[in-house]
Amino acid sequence: MVKKTLLSFLLIFIAYTVIVTYVADPHRFVSEHQWQDNQIKAQEYLYSNTDSVENIIVGSSLADRLIIGYLPDVYNLSMGGLGIFDGLQTITKKGVYPEKVFIEMNKVDRKASVDFTTSLNNPVMTFLRKYFMPIRDGKQPMGFIAIPYGEKVTAYGLYISQTILHTIAGKIVTREQNGTEEVDMLAKILPRLLEEESQIPNASDLEKDIQLLKHYVDILERNNATVVFFEMPIQHELCGLNKPTAIRNQFYKTFSRDQYQYIDMPDCNGYTTTDGLHLDGTSAEKYSLFFKEQMDSIK
């Protein structure tokens, strides 16, 4: 009985491997949550044919809003809930370096995720993911069994969910004694962000973060990659506060503007966000076009 079960499993696995590898679109993934989105992005970069990519962006969920359709030959390793160090780890793990690496400045104080690092460096999973595509995140059987219906259901589900979330994010209706009152989401979120972004970062901690970044920058430069720093626009009330200003000044101190190239943050008054930090759809499109212009001007 055990032998039959193992044989059945092996035959099914072989058949599924052939379908996923040679029949289905290799760039088709079905993600169930943000963590898996990040895993898919990293694994696709590590184990797919990305050696010829000329430009890579590393950043947080802020830079993840960039619209890659406007940025040809760019791989965006910006990850929701993570930061630049997770993306830089991914690049150094692959060991193949692009012509340019664009590094987001906003969340340099966000440490690398231990869970992400552990998953990335697991030697057994690294081997399996490299040589067996079904083992990679986003290649779960259920996502492919329902071709093309599973993809359509997922797409429609995401569309409906995002529509509902954006509606809720824009206006919250709260029950009051005298009826209902529409409350702008930013009226609830912005005061907290104003307080957070007004805090001056601990100088020692910020120095450690920047020195770790310098370690990765040195690796990139030794491998002939040009490093470009950029700062995502955020809600205009936040742009000139103590925290972003301190981070900006620390970058300029460690990575002199005379020696390194920057895509300076445009006037934040020209951009709007969904929550104070993340650009909304219109502004994401606007900044992506701005980023493309700046990117094309870099030598």
mmCIF file of C-alpha atoms in Angstrom:
data_model
loop_
_atom_site.group_PDB
_atom_site.id
_atom_site.type_symbol
_atom_site.label_atom_id
_atom_site.label_comp_id
_atom_site.label_asym_id
_atom_site.label_seq_id
_atom_site.Cartn_x
_atom_site.Cartn_y
_atom_site.Cartn_z
ATOM 1 C CA MET A 1 0.000 0.000 0.000
ATOM 2 C CA VAL A 2 2.820 2.373 0.930
ATOM 3 C CA LYS A 3 4.689 1.560 -2.281
ATOM 4 C CA LYS A 4 1.582 2.230 -4.375
ATOM 5 C CA THR A 5 1.033 5.529 -2.603
ATOM 6 C CA LEU A 6 4.628 6.618 -3.139
ATOM 7 C CA LEU A 7 4.536 5.518 -6.779
ATOM 8 C CA SER A 8 1.291 7.430 -7.347
ATOM 9 C CA PHE A 9 2.748 10.516 -5.727
ATOM 10 C CA LEU A 10 5.900 10.275 -7.856
ATOM 11 C CA LEU A 11 3.917 9.916 -11.091
ATOM 12 C CA ILE A 12 1.651 12.841 -10.207
ATOM 13 C CA PHE A 13 4.636 14.986 -9.234
ATOM 14 C CA ILE A 14 6.469 14.186 -12.478
ATOM 15 C CA ALA A 15 3.367 14.957 -14.545
ATOM 16 C CA TYR A 16 2.776 18.208 -12.678
ATOM 17 C CA THR A 17 6.445 19.183 -13.059
ATOM 18 C CA VAL A 18 6.263 18.677 -16.824
ATOM 19 C CA ILE A 19 3.072 20.751 -17.065
ATOM 20 C CA VAL A 20 4.374 23.615 -14.929
ATOM 21 C CA THR A 21 7.810 23.673 -16.553
ATOM 22 C CA TYR A 22 7.041 23.069 -20.221
ATOM 23 C CA VAL A 23 3.326 23.682 -20.801
ATOM 24 C CA ALA A 24 2.114 26.479 -18.523
ATOM 25 C CA ASP A 25 3.401 30.044 -18.737
ATOM 26 C CA PRO A 26 6.599 30.016 -16.617
ATOM 27 C CA HIS A 27 5.874 33.574 -15.457
ATOM 28 C CA ARG A 28 2.402 32.700 -14.192
ATOM 29 C CA PHE A 29 2.085 32.648 -10.411
ATOM 30 C CA VAL A 30 -0.855 32.495 -8.029
ATOM 31 C CA SER A 31 -0.210 34.317 -4.764
ATOM 32 C CA GLU A 32 -2.343 34.048 -1.656
ATOM 33 C CA HIS A 33 -0.829 36.765 0.569
ATOM 34 C CA GLN A 34 1.867 39.444 0.845
ATOM 35 C CA TRP A 35 4.528 37.112 2.268
ATOM 36 C CA GLN A 36 4.126 34.859 -0.732
ATOM 37 C CA ASP A 37 4.248 37.858 -3.071
ATOM 38 C CA ASN A 38 7.693 38.638 -1.701
ATOM 39 C CA GLN A 39 8.820 35.027 -1.953
ATOM 40 C CA ILE A 40 7.618 34.828 -5.550
ATOM 41 C CA LYS A 41 9.448 38.022 -6.462
ATOM 42 C CA ALA A 42 12.718 36.829 -4.906
ATOM 43 C CA GLN A 43 12.496 33.277 -6.255
ATOM 44 C CA GLU A 44 11.590 34.465 -9.742
ATOM 45 C CA TYR A 45 14.688 36.663 -9.707
ATOM 46 C CA LEU A 46 16.954 33.959 -8.287
ATOM 47 C CA TYR A 47 15.900 30.966 -10.332
ATOM 48 C CA SER A 48 14.581 32.370 -13.613
ATOM 49 C CA ASN A 49 16.477 33.786 -16.563
ATOM 50 C CA THR A 50 17.179 37.219 -15.079
ATOM 51 C CA ASP A 51 20.936 37.358 -15.625
ATOM 52 C CA SER A 52 20.555 39.948 -18.384
ATOM 53 C CA VAL A 53 18.439 42.383 -16.352
ATOM 54 C CA GLU A 54 20.152 45.776 -16.562
ATOM 55 C CA ASN A 55 18.385 47.643 -13.763
ATOM 56 C CA ILE A 56 17.141 46.497 -10.352
ATOM 57 C CA ILE A 57 15.139 48.470 -7.807
ATOM 58 C CA VAL A 58 15.305 47.552 -4.124
ATOM 59 C CA GLY A 59 12.955 49.094 -1.623
ATOM 60 C CA SER A 60 9.942 48.768 0.626
ATOM 61 C CA SER A 61 6.251 48.718 -0.220
ATOM 62 C CA LEU A 62 6.599 52.416 -1.107
ATOM 63 C CA ALA A 63 8.761 51.631 -4.147
ATOM 64 C CA ASP A 64 6.655 48.556 -4.851
ATOM 65 C CA ARG A 65 4.042 51.041 -6.123
ATOM 66 C CA LEU A 66 6.229 51.824 -9.151
ATOM 67 C CA ILE A 67 4.548 50.663 -12.341
ATOM 68 C CA ILE A 68 6.992 48.366 -14.089
ATOM 69 C CA GLY A 69 5.108 48.687 -17.369
ATOM 70 C CA TYR A 70 6.619 52.160 -17.638
ATOM 71 C CA LEU A 71 10.106 50.931 -16.736
ATOM 72 C CA PRO A 72 11.494 48.568 -19.386
ATOM 73 C CA ASP A 73 14.312 46.211 -18.443
ATOM 74 C CA VAL A 74 13.781 46.847 -14.741
ATOM 75 C CA TYR A 75 13.299 44.183 -12.080
ATOM 76 C CA ASN A 76 11.599 45.558 -8.982
ATOM 77 C CA LEU A 77 12.800 43.768 -5.850
ATOM 78 C CA SER A 78 10.863 46.151 -3.596
ATOM 79 C CA MET A 79 8.793 44.108 -1.161
ATOM 80 C CA GLY A 80 5.714 44.824 0.909
ATOM 81 C CA GLY A 81 6.438 44.788 4.638
ATOM 82 C CA LEU A 82 10.172 44.346 3.988
ATOM 83 C CA GLY A 83 12.929 46.730 2.964
ATOM 84 C CA ILE A 84 16.069 47.384 0.969
ATOM 85 C CA PHE A 85 18.238 44.881 2.831
ATOM 86 C CA ASP A 86 15.986 41.972 1.855
ATOM 87 C CA GLY A 87 16.327 42.970 -1.792
ATOM 88 C CA LEU A 88 20.093 43.495 -1.514
ATOM 89 C CA GLN A 89 20.479 40.071 0.093
ATOM 90 C CA THR A 90 18.627 38.577 -2.854
ATOM 91 C CA ILE A 91 20.940 40.248 -5.366
ATOM 92 C CA THR A 92 24.112 39.147 -3.570
ATOM 93 C CA LYS A 93 22.794 35.611 -3.174
ATOM 94 C CA LYS A 94 22.350 35.309 -6.940
ATOM 95 C CA GLY A 95 25.813 36.756 -7.496
ATOM 96 C CA VAL A 96 24.933 38.211 -10.894
ATOM 97 C CA TYR A 97 25.051 41.991 -10.890
ATOM 98 C CA PRO A 98 23.139 44.424 -13.103
ATOM 99 C CA GLU A 99 24.403 47.655 -14.602
ATOM 100 C CA LYS A 100 22.489 49.804 -12.115
ATOM 101 C CA VAL A 101 20.858 49.260 -8.732
ATOM 102 C CA PHE A 102 18.335 51.846 -7.569
ATOM 103 C CA ILE A 103 18.051 51.952 -3.770
ATOM 104 C CA GLU A 104 15.083 53.500 -1.984
ATOM 105 C CA MET A 105 16.079 55.821 0.868
ATOM 106 C CA ASN A 106 12.793 56.149 2.783
ATOM 107 C CA LYS A 107 12.890 52.977 4.882
ATOM 108 C CA VAL A 108 16.623 52.427 5.338
ATOM 109 C CA ASP A 109 15.920 51.916 9.048
ATOM 110 C CA ARG A 110 13.861 48.793 8.356
ATOM 111 C CA LYS A 111 15.908 45.740 9.279
ATOM 112 C CA ALA A 112 16.119 42.631 7.116
ATOM 113 C CA SER A 113 13.479 40.028 7.913
ATOM 114 C CA VAL A 114 14.918 37.017 9.755
ATOM 115 C CA ASP A 115 12.177 34.766 8.362
ATOM 116 C CA PHE A 116 12.822 35.980 4.810
ATOM 117 C CA THR A 117 16.576 35.506 5.204
ATOM 118 C CA THR A 118 16.121 31.998 6.638
ATOM 119 C CA SER A 119 13.850 31.011 3.769
ATOM 120 C CA LEU A 120 16.186 32.519 1.192
ATOM 121 C CA ASN A 121 19.259 30.731 2.546
ATOM 122 C CA ASN A 122 17.743 27.326 3.274
ATOM 123 C CA PRO A 123 20.152 25.027 1.363
ATOM 124 C CA VAL A 124 17.637 22.221 0.816
ATOM 125 C CA MET A 125 14.895 24.541 -0.462
ATOM 126 C CA THR A 126 17.403 26.475 -2.562
ATOM 127 C CA PHE A 127 18.353 23.290 -4.403
ATOM 128 C CA LEU A 128 14.743 22.140 -4.836
ATOM 129 C CA ARG A 129 13.467 25.535 -6.002
ATOM 130 C CA LYS A 130 16.310 25.903 -8.469
ATOM 131 C CA TYR A 131 15.742 22.600 -10.223
ATOM 132 C CA PHE A 132 12.053 21.854 -9.560
ATOM 133 C CA MET A 133 9.714 24.664 -10.529
ATOM 134 C CA PRO A 134 6.642 23.226 -8.718
ATOM 135 C CA ILE A 135 8.476 23.708 -5.415
ATOM 136 C CA ARG A 136 8.590 27.475 -5.877
ATOM 137 C CA ASP A 137 6.057 29.740 -4.229
ATOM 138 C CA GLY A 138 3.135 30.646 -6.452
ATOM 139 C CA LYS A 139 3.231 27.317 -8.295
ATOM 140 C CA GLN A 140 0.729 25.512 -6.086
ATOM 141 C CA PRO A 141 -1.298 22.864 -7.924
ATOM 142 C CA MET A 142 -4.649 24.494 -7.206
ATOM 143 C CA GLY A 143 -3.633 27.595 -9.127
ATOM 144 C CA PHE A 144 -2.972 25.515 -12.235
ATOM 145 C CA ILE A 145 -5.685 22.901 -12.003
ATOM 146 C CA ALA A 146 -8.295 25.570 -12.639
ATOM 147 C CA ILE A 147 -6.653 27.044 -15.736
ATOM 148 C CA PRO A 148 -7.900 29.488 -16.875
ATOM 149 C CA TYR A 149 -10.734 29.824 -14.388
ATOM 150 C CA GLY A 150 -8.603 29.898 -11.250
ATOM 151 C CA GLU A 151 -6.625 32.862 -12.556
ATOM 152 C CA LYS A 152 -9.785 34.697 -13.556
ATOM 153 C CA VAL A 153 -11.432 34.088 -10.200
ATOM 154 C CA THR A 154 -8.284 35.278 -8.435
ATOM 155 C CA ALA A 155 -8.090 38.387 -10.608
ATOM 156 C CA TYR A 156 -11.746 39.244 -10.123
ATOM 157 C CA GLY A 157 -11.464 38.564 -6.411
ATOM 158 C CA LEU A 158 -8.458 40.869 -6.090
ATOM 159 C CA TYR A 159 -10.187 43.535 -8.142
ATOM 160 C CA ILE A 160 -13.287 43.431 -5.963
ATOM 161 C CA SER A 161 -11.228 43.363 -2.758
ATOM 162 C CA GLN A 162 -9.073 46.303 -3.814
ATOM 163 C CA THR A 163 -12.129 48.274 -4.904
ATOM 164 C CA ILE A 164 -13.753 47.725 -1.530
ATOM 165 C CA LEU A 165 -10.548 48.561 0.366
ATOM 166 C CA HIS A 166 -9.977 51.733 -1.621
ATOM 167 C CA THR A 167 -13.558 52.767 -0.985
ATOM 168 C CA ILE A 168 -13.137 52.156 2.732
ATOM 169 C CA ALA A 169 -9.730 53.874 2.760
ATOM 170 C CA GLY A 170 -11.125 56.957 1.103
ATOM 171 C CA LYS A 171 -14.122 57.390 3.372
ATOM 172 C CA ILE A 172 -15.019 55.786 6.658
ATOM 173 C CA VAL A 173 -18.584 56.033 7.805
ATOM 174 C CA THR A 174 -18.912 56.085 11.560
ATOM 175 C CA ARG A 175 -22.059 55.947 13.618
ATOM 176 C CA GLU A 176 -22.623 58.992 15.791
ATOM 177 C CA GLN A 177 -25.473 59.855 18.121
ATOM 178 C CA ASN A 178 -26.972 62.206 15.573
ATOM 179 C CA GLY A 179 -26.555 59.957 12.538
ATOM 180 C CA THR A 180 -23.564 59.185 10.304
ATOM 181 C CA GLU A 181 -20.457 61.204 9.627
ATOM 182 C CA GLU A 182 -17.994 60.715 6.804
ATOM 183 C CA VAL A 183 -14.434 60.803 8.065
ATOM 184 C CA ASP A 184 -11.444 61.133 5.757
ATOM 185 C CA MET A 185 -9.018 58.261 6.414
ATOM 186 C CA LEU A 186 -6.077 60.661 6.413
ATOM 187 C CA ALA A 187 -7.695 62.551 9.264
ATOM 188 C CA LYS A 188 -7.202 59.410 11.354
ATOM 189 C CA ILE A 189 -3.835 58.288 10.008
ATOM 190 C CA LEU A 190 -2.034 61.584 9.364
ATOM 191 C CA PRO A 191 -1.827 62.746 13.013
ATOM 192 C CA ARG A 192 -0.076 59.497 13.968
ATOM 193 C CA LEU A 193 2.320 59.773 11.024
ATOM 194 C CA LEU A 194 3.024 63.420 11.835
ATOM 195 C CA GLU A 195 4.054 62.361 15.323
ATOM 196 C CA GLU A 196 6.160 59.423 14.106
ATOM 197 C CA GLU A 197 7.915 61.315 11.320
ATOM 198 C CA SER A 198 8.637 64.247 13.652
ATOM 199 C CA GLN A 199 10.803 62.042 15.864
ATOM 200 C CA ILE A 200 14.546 62.345 15.348
ATOM 201 C CA PRO A 201 15.982 58.847 14.716
ATOM 202 C CA ASN A 202 18.540 57.475 17.133
ATOM 203 C CA ALA A 203 21.848 58.586 15.631
ATOM 204 C CA SER A 204 23.688 55.376 16.539
ATOM 205 C CA ASP A 205 20.993 53.127 15.067
ATOM 206 C CA LEU A 206 20.805 55.169 11.884
ATOM 207 C CA GLU A 207 24.580 55.054 11.531
ATOM 208 C CA LYS A 208 24.512 51.248 11.832
ATOM 209 C CA ASP A 209 21.832 51.007 9.154
ATOM 210 C CA ILE A 210 23.799 53.234 6.802
ATOM 211 C CA GLN A 211 27.034 51.334 7.414
ATOM 212 C CA LEU A 212 25.272 48.065 6.605
ATOM 213 C CA LEU A 213 24.019 49.672 3.420
ATOM 214 C CA LYS A 214 27.569 50.810 2.640
ATOM 215 C CA HIS A 215 28.668 47.173 2.962
ATOM 216 C CA TYR A 216 26.228 46.201 0.208
ATOM 217 C CA VAL A 217 27.078 49.254 -1.896
ATOM 218 C CA ASP A 218 30.748 48.266 -1.768
ATOM 219 C CA ILE A 219 29.848 44.771 -3.003
ATOM 220 C CA LEU A 220 27.792 46.218 -5.861
ATOM 221 C CA GLU A 221 30.550 48.609 -6.885
ATOM 222 C CA ARG A 222 33.187 45.874 -6.777
ATOM 223 C CA ASN A 223 31.027 44.073 -9.300
ATOM 224 C CA ASN A 224 30.793 47.142 -11.556
ATOM 225 C CA ALA A 225 27.209 48.066 -10.688
ATOM 226 C CA THR A 226 26.284 51.745 -10.549
ATOM 227 C CA VAL A 227 24.346 52.638 -7.406
ATOM 228 C CA VAL A 228 21.608 55.272 -7.563
ATOM 229 C CA PHE A 229 19.656 56.430 -4.514
ATOM 230 C CA PHE A 230 16.080 57.684 -4.745
ATOM 231 C CA GLU A 231 13.400 58.879 -2.356
ATOM 232 C CA MET A 232 9.739 58.103 -2.901
ATOM 233 C CA PRO A 233 7.360 61.065 -2.495
ATOM 234 C CA ILE A 234 4.943 60.777 0.419
ATOM 235 C CA GLN A 235 2.160 62.922 1.851
ATOM 236 C CA HIS A 236 3.392 66.515 1.520
ATOM 237 C CA GLU A 237 2.878 67.293 5.213
ATOM 238 C CA LEU A 238 5.476 64.623 6.073
ATOM 239 C CA CYS A 239 8.259 65.292 3.586
ATOM 240 C CA GLY A 240 10.210 67.891 5.542
ATOM 241 C CA LEU A 241 9.821 66.471 9.039
ATOM 242 C CA ASN A 242 12.676 65.403 11.315
ATOM 243 C CA LYS A 243 12.859 61.696 10.477
ATOM 244 C CA PRO A 244 12.989 61.886 6.654
ATOM 245 C CA THR A 245 15.316 64.895 6.912
ATOM 246 C CA ALA A 246 17.705 63.023 9.233
ATOM 247 C CA ILE A 247 17.740 59.998 6.924
ATOM 248 C CA ARG A 248 18.343 62.222 3.908
ATOM 249 C CA ASN A 249 21.242 64.020 5.603
ATOM 250 C CA GLN A 250 22.814 60.730 6.725
ATOM 251 C CA PHE A 251 22.762 59.499 3.130
ATOM 252 C CA TYR A 252 24.435 62.696 1.918
ATOM 253 C CA LYS A 253 27.059 62.397 4.666
ATOM 254 C CA THR A 254 27.951 58.769 3.883
ATOM 255 C CA PHE A 255 27.301 58.757 0.154
ATOM 256 C CA SER A 256 28.471 62.143 -1.038
ATOM 257 C CA ARG A 257 26.418 63.711 -3.803
ATOM 258 C CA ASP A 258 29.724 64.423 -5.537
ATOM 259 C CA GLN A 259 30.429 60.700 -5.820
ATOM 260 C CA TYR A 260 26.967 59.109 -5.986
ATOM 261 C CA GLN A 261 23.948 59.729 -8.123
ATOM 262 C CA TYR A 262 20.539 60.575 -6.679
ATOM 263 C CA ILE A 263 17.031 60.796 -8.040
ATOM 264 C CA ASP A 264 15.857 63.602 -5.809
ATOM 265 C CA MET A 265 12.342 63.424 -4.455
ATOM 266 C CA PRO A 266 10.052 65.701 -6.470
ATOM 267 C CA ASP A 267 7.775 68.232 -4.801
ATOM 268 C CA CYS A 268 5.457 66.161 -2.611
ATOM 269 C CA ASN A 269 2.658 68.679 -3.168
ATOM 270 C CA GLY A 270 2.211 67.148 -6.604
ATOM 271 C CA TYR A 271 1.460 63.675 -5.239
ATOM 272 C CA THR A 272 -1.322 62.078 -3.208
ATOM 273 C CA THR A 273 -1.333 58.921 -1.125
ATOM 274 C CA THR A 274 -3.783 56.326 0.110
ATOM 275 C CA ASP A 275 -2.485 56.340 3.675
ATOM 276 C CA GLY A 276 0.114 59.094 3.990
ATOM 277 C CA LEU A 277 2.990 56.945 2.718
ATOM 278 C CA HIS A 278 1.896 54.885 -0.292
ATOM 279 C CA LEU A 279 1.111 56.638 -3.560
ATOM 280 C CA ASP A 280 -2.365 56.225 -4.975
ATOM 281 C CA GLY A 281 -2.831 54.932 -8.520
ATOM 282 C CA THR A 282 -2.657 58.292 -10.296
ATOM 283 C CA SER A 283 0.401 59.451 -8.374
ATOM 284 C CA ALA A 284 2.114 56.078 -8.783
ATOM 285 C CA GLU A 285 1.729 56.451 -12.529
ATOM 286 C CA LYS A 286 2.994 60.040 -12.415
ATOM 287 C CA TYR A 287 6.048 59.137 -10.347
ATOM 288 C CA SER A 288 6.822 56.077 -12.481
ATOM 289 C CA LEU A 289 7.027 58.328 -15.547
ATOM 290 C CA PHE A 290 9.198 60.782 -13.599
ATOM 291 C CA PHE A 291 11.430 57.912 -12.448
ATOM 292 C CA LYS A 292 11.778 56.713 -16.057
ATOM 293 C CA GLU A 293 12.924 60.164 -17.201
ATOM 294 C CA GLN A 294 15.472 60.371 -14.405
ATOM 295 C CA MET A 295 16.656 56.819 -14.992
ATOM 296 C CA ASP A 296 17.263 57.516 -18.692
ATOM 297 C CA SER A 297 19.419 60.522 -17.825
ATOM 298 C CA ILE A 298 21.775 58.547 -15.593
ATOM 299 C CA LYS A 299 25.045 57.517 -17.178
#
